[in-house]
Amino acid sequence: MRRLGALLWLALVLLASGYLALRLHDGLGFRTDLLALLPREEQDPVLQRANDAVTKALGRRVLALVGHADRETARKAATTLGDALLATGQVERIGEGIDVDRLKRLGALYFPHRQSLLSDGDRALLAAGKGEEVATRALSQAFGFAGLVDAGLLRTDPFLLLPSFLTNLPFPLSRLTPDEGMLSVTENGTTWVLVSAVLAGEPFELDLQDRLVGAFDAAVRDMPDVTVKRLGAVFFAHAGSKTAITEASTLGTLSLVGTMLLVGLAFRRPGPLLHNLLALGVGMTVGLSGSLLLFGELHVAALLFGSSLIGVAVDYSLHYSASLFDPLSGSPSDRLRHVLPGIALGLVTTLIGYAALMLAPFPGLRQIAAFSIIGLVGAFLTVVLWLPSLDRARRLTHGALMLRAAAGLWSFWEERRWRGVRLVLVLGCVLAGAVGLARLSADDDVRRLQAVSAELRHEQDEIQRLIGATTAAQFLLVQAADDEAALRRQEDLAATLAGLKAKGSIAGYQMPAAFVPSARTQRENRALVATTLDGPLLAAQRASLGLPPAEPNKAPEGVLTLDDALAADSVPFLRELVLGPGLHVVALQGLSDPDAVRAAVAGTAGVRLVNPTADFSALLAKYRHRALLLTGLAGLLMLPVLMWRYGWRGGLWALLPPAAALILAPAVVGLMGQDFTFFHAMALVLILSIGVDYAVFCAESGVEQQPVTMLAVWLATLTTLLSFGLLAFSAVPAVHSFGVTMLVGISIAFLFAPLAARGTRHNEATNNARLL
C-alpha cells in the first residue's frame, strides 16, 4: 500500500514540477503592491469603486522636473526625457497641463457657451452690480499685453469673459506657468521644466517597472549636467520590489545554506542531508506550483514568506533523521513508525494555525497560507512515503556529546537542582510580560507597510514644493441622482471649501463643477451677463474697442454638459474627477486637518470625506484585532486534538509552551519600544502552530528517547530561526515586524517545550493505534 502511495505521490510531484516549469518558461506574474495584501472594502462598493479609480489615476501618473540654470538646456533635456519614456511603449501619453495648445482646445470647447461661463470673480462682481469693473478690465487687457487677446476674440467676447474663466480654472499644478508649449517654474536661478506622463499599465507590474525606470535612469545618465527629480508610484514600487525580490533570494539562500550546514554537521553523512533536501525541495515545488494554480499570480511577499517555509518543512525529515541516533531504532520502517505519531500530530496542529490565515480576507496572506499548507503537506508526504524506501543508513554513533548537550534543556526543567533558577526564570518572564504588555502600543499606519526610499521621498517633497501641488489621494466623494444634481451639490459646497482653504485645513481643491458649471448656474450666468453687461454696457464697450454694433446673439441656447466635456477630452483631469453619472470626486490638495474637513461636510447630503490612508489604517486596526481572535480560535481548535491524544491535563501542558510564547513575544516587542502592528499579530498565529509542534514532539518522547527528541527539536528550532528569524533583518517594515515576533516567539516556545511532557501519561501503543 505504501509503495502504491509512493508511486502516486511521485506522479503528482512530477505533474507539479512540469506545471511549474511551464509557468517559469512563460514568466511568473508577481504583484509588488503591498496594499494588495490588504482586504477589499467590504461594506460599500461605491466607495471601493471611487478608491480604486482615484488610486489608479494617481498610481499611473509620472512627474519629473528637469532643472538647469540655462532655460534652453532644461527644455531640451526635458524633451529628451519625454521621448525616452515614450520609446519604452509603457507610456500612454506625455504632457498634461495648461500649455497654450491645451488652452486653445479648451477654448474650442467652451467658446460656444462663453456667455454661460463666468469665473468666480466675474460672477461675484456681476452679482454685486459692478459690471463696469469687468468692462474696464477687458479694455486694459485689449490695449495692453495679453497673449490670448486678438481682434477675433474681442468681436465675439468684448468683455473677455471666456479668457477670465479659462485662466481661473483650478488646475492643480498651480506654480507652473506655460512657457512655449511647456510648463515650468523658476527658482533661485534654476529653470525647472515639467515632464508628465501617464502609464499605459499598472505601476506594480515588474516588466513595466524595469522598462520604464531603466529608460528613465539611462536618459538621466546621458544628461550629467542636468538635475532631474522624479515622482510617481512606479519609482517607489520599483525600489520596493527590488528590495523584496533581493531579500527573498538572499534570505532564502542563507536559510537553505544554513540548514544544509546544520544538517551536515549534525549527521556527518550525505544520506540525511539528501533526504532533508529532497523533502524540502518537494515541499517548495508543490507549494509554489499549487499556489500559482490557485491564484494565477503571487505577491512578492508570498514569495518572501514562502522562502521561510524552509525552516518548517524540514522539521519532519529532521525528526525522521534524528531517529538514527536512537539506540532502539531498527529498520527504516521502524524509524518511521516511531516518529509518525509526533510528526503527524505536529502537521495537524501546524495546519490548523496556517488555516487560520486562510480565514483572514487578506489576499496576500491567503497566498502565504496556501503556499505553506501545500508545501508542508508535500514535505510530510515525502517523508512518510519516500524516505523509508530511500533510507539505507545505519544507526549513528558519533553524537554522544551532541545528545547530552541537547538534553540539557530537558534536564533544566526536570532536575531539582535547577529549581531555584527555574523559579527566577518564571518570575522574570512574568515581570517582563507585565511590563512589556503595559508598554505595548498599537500602530496601524498603512504607510509603515513598506520601505520607502529616502532619496525618492526627498525628491517627492521637492517636486510638490516646486509645483505647488501634492499627490495625496484624499478626496470628497459626491453622490447624487444625476450629474446635474452632483454639480449643484459641489457648487453649494464651494463656500465651505473656500472657508477651509482660508483656515489652512486644505491648500486647494478641484471639482468637476469648476470646469463645467451646473445648468442652473449657466442659466444664471447668462442672465447676469444680459442684465449687467450686454444691456447697459455692450454698446459703449464695442465702441471703445472700435468694433461695429453687436449683431443678434447667435450663441446656442443650450448649456455645456459634462458629457460634452468628457467627449472632447480636452479638460485636464476631468475624467479622473467624474467616475460615473452622479458620482463625482472633489480632489483635495494639502489636506492638513481631516477632522475639520469631515466636520464641515458632515451636514451636506451625499458628500463624504474619503481618506484612503486613514481608511486602510483603520482597516488594519480592525484586522489586527481579528488576527488576535484567529490566534485564540486556532488554540481552541488545537486543544481538543491535544486532549484526545494526551488527556485534558496533558493537553493543557502541551499548549502551555506556545501560550507562553504568545504572551511574551508581544511583551518583548513592547520592551524593545516597537509598536504592535497587524503583522506582529499575524506572526502569533504561526508561533502558536509551530510552538505546538515542539511541544508535541516533546510530549511524544519516552524517557529513553528524550536526548534524541531534544536534538531533533534543537535542529528544528534552529532551522526555523534561520528562516523566519532572518526576516527580522528585512528592510520592509511589515516583514521586519513579522520576523522579530517570530524570532522571539519561536525561541520562547522552544525554551518551554519540555514542559509539555508533564501530565502526559498514556499507553503509547494504544495512542499510536488511535492516531494511525
CSV table of N, CA, C and O in Angstrom, one decimal, residues 111 142 146-158 160 542 545-548:
chain,number,residue,atom,x,y,z
A,111,PHE,N,-16.0,78.0,-26.1
A,111,PHE,CA,-16.4,79.2,-26.8
A,111,PHE,C,-17.8,79.3,-27.2
A,111,PHE,O,-18.5,80.3,-26.9
A,142,ALA,N,-7.2,94.5,-23.6
A,142,ALA,CA,-7.2,94.6,-25.0
A,142,ALA,C,-6.1,95.6,-25.5
A,142,ALA,O,-5.5,95.4,-26.5
A,146,ALA,N,-1.4,91.0,-23.8
A,146,ALA,CA,-2.2,89.8,-23.4
A,146,ALA,C,-2.2,88.9,-24.6
A,146,ALA,O,-2.7,89.2,-25.6
A,147,GLY,N,-1.5,87.7,-24.4
A,147,GLY,CA,-1.3,86.8,-25.5
A,147,GLY,C,-2.6,86.2,-26.0
A,147,GLY,O,-2.7,85.7,-27.1
A,148,LEU,N,-3.6,86.1,-25.2
A,148,LEU,CA,-4.8,85.5,-25.6
A,148,LEU,C,-5.8,86.4,-26.3
A,148,LEU,O,-6.9,86.0,-26.7
A,149,VAL,N,-5.5,87.7,-26.3
A,149,VAL,CA,-6.5,88.7,-26.9
A,149,VAL,C,-6.1,89.0,-28.3
A,149,VAL,O,-5.0,89.3,-28.6
A,150,ASP,N,-7.1,88.8,-29.2
A,150,ASP,CA,-6.9,89.2,-30.6
A,150,ASP,C,-8.3,89.8,-31.0
A,150,ASP,O,-9.3,89.7,-30.3
A,151,ALA,N,-8.2,90.3,-32.2
A,151,ALA,CA,-9.4,91.0,-32.7
A,151,ALA,C,-10.6,90.1,-32.9
A,151,ALA,O,-11.8,90.5,-32.6
A,152,GLY,N,-10.4,88.8,-33.3
A,152,GLY,CA,-11.5,87.9,-33.5
A,152,GLY,C,-12.1,87.6,-32.1
A,152,GLY,O,-13.4,87.5,-32.0
A,153,LEU,N,-11.3,87.4,-31.1
A,153,LEU,CA,-11.9,87.2,-29.8
A,153,LEU,C,-12.7,88.4,-29.3
A,153,LEU,O,-13.8,88.2,-28.7
A,154,LEU,N,-12.1,89.6,-29.4
A,154,LEU,CA,-12.8,90.8,-29.0
A,154,LEU,C,-14.2,91.0,-29.7
A,154,LEU,O,-15.1,91.4,-29.0
A,155,ARG,N,-14.3,90.6,-30.9
A,155,ARG,CA,-15.5,90.8,-31.6
A,155,ARG,C,-16.6,89.9,-31.0
A,155,ARG,O,-17.8,90.3,-30.9
A,156,THR,N,-16.2,88.7,-30.6
A,156,THR,CA,-17.3,87.8,-30.1
A,156,THR,C,-17.4,87.8,-28.6
A,156,THR,O,-18.4,87.4,-28.0
A,157,ASP,N,-16.3,88.3,-27.9
A,157,ASP,CA,-16.4,88.4,-26.5
A,157,ASP,C,-15.7,89.7,-26.0
A,157,ASP,O,-14.6,89.7,-25.4
A,158,PRO,N,-16.4,90.8,-26.2
A,158,PRO,CA,-15.8,92.1,-25.9
A,158,PRO,C,-15.5,92.3,-24.4
A,158,PRO,O,-14.6,93.1,-24.1
A,160,LEU,N,-14.2,89.9,-22.6
A,160,LEU,CA,-13.2,88.9,-22.3
A,160,LEU,C,-13.6,88.0,-21.1
A,160,LEU,O,-12.8,87.7,-20.2
A,542,ARG,N,-18.1,98.1,-27.1
A,542,ARG,CA,-17.8,97.8,-28.5
A,542,ARG,C,-17.2,99.1,-29.2
A,542,ARG,O,-16.3,99.0,-30.0
A,545,LEU,N,-13.7,99.7,-28.2
A,545,LEU,CA,-12.8,98.8,-28.8
A,545,LEU,C,-12.7,99.0,-30.3
A,545,LEU,O,-11.9,98.3,-31.0
A,546,GLY,N,-13.5,100.0,-30.8
A,546,GLY,CA,-13.5,100.2,-32.3
A,546,GLY,C,-14.2,99.1,-33.1
A,546,GLY,O,-13.9,98.9,-34.2
A,547,LEU,N,-15.2,98.5,-32.4
A,547,LEU,CA,-16.0,97.4,-33.1
A,547,LEU,C,-17.3,97.9,-33.5
A,547,LEU,O,-17.9,98.8,-32.9
A,548,PRO,N,-17.8,97.3,-34.6
A,548,PRO,CA,-19.2,97.7,-35.1
A,548,PRO,C,-20.2,97.3,-34.0
A,548,PRO,O,-19.9,96.5,-33.1
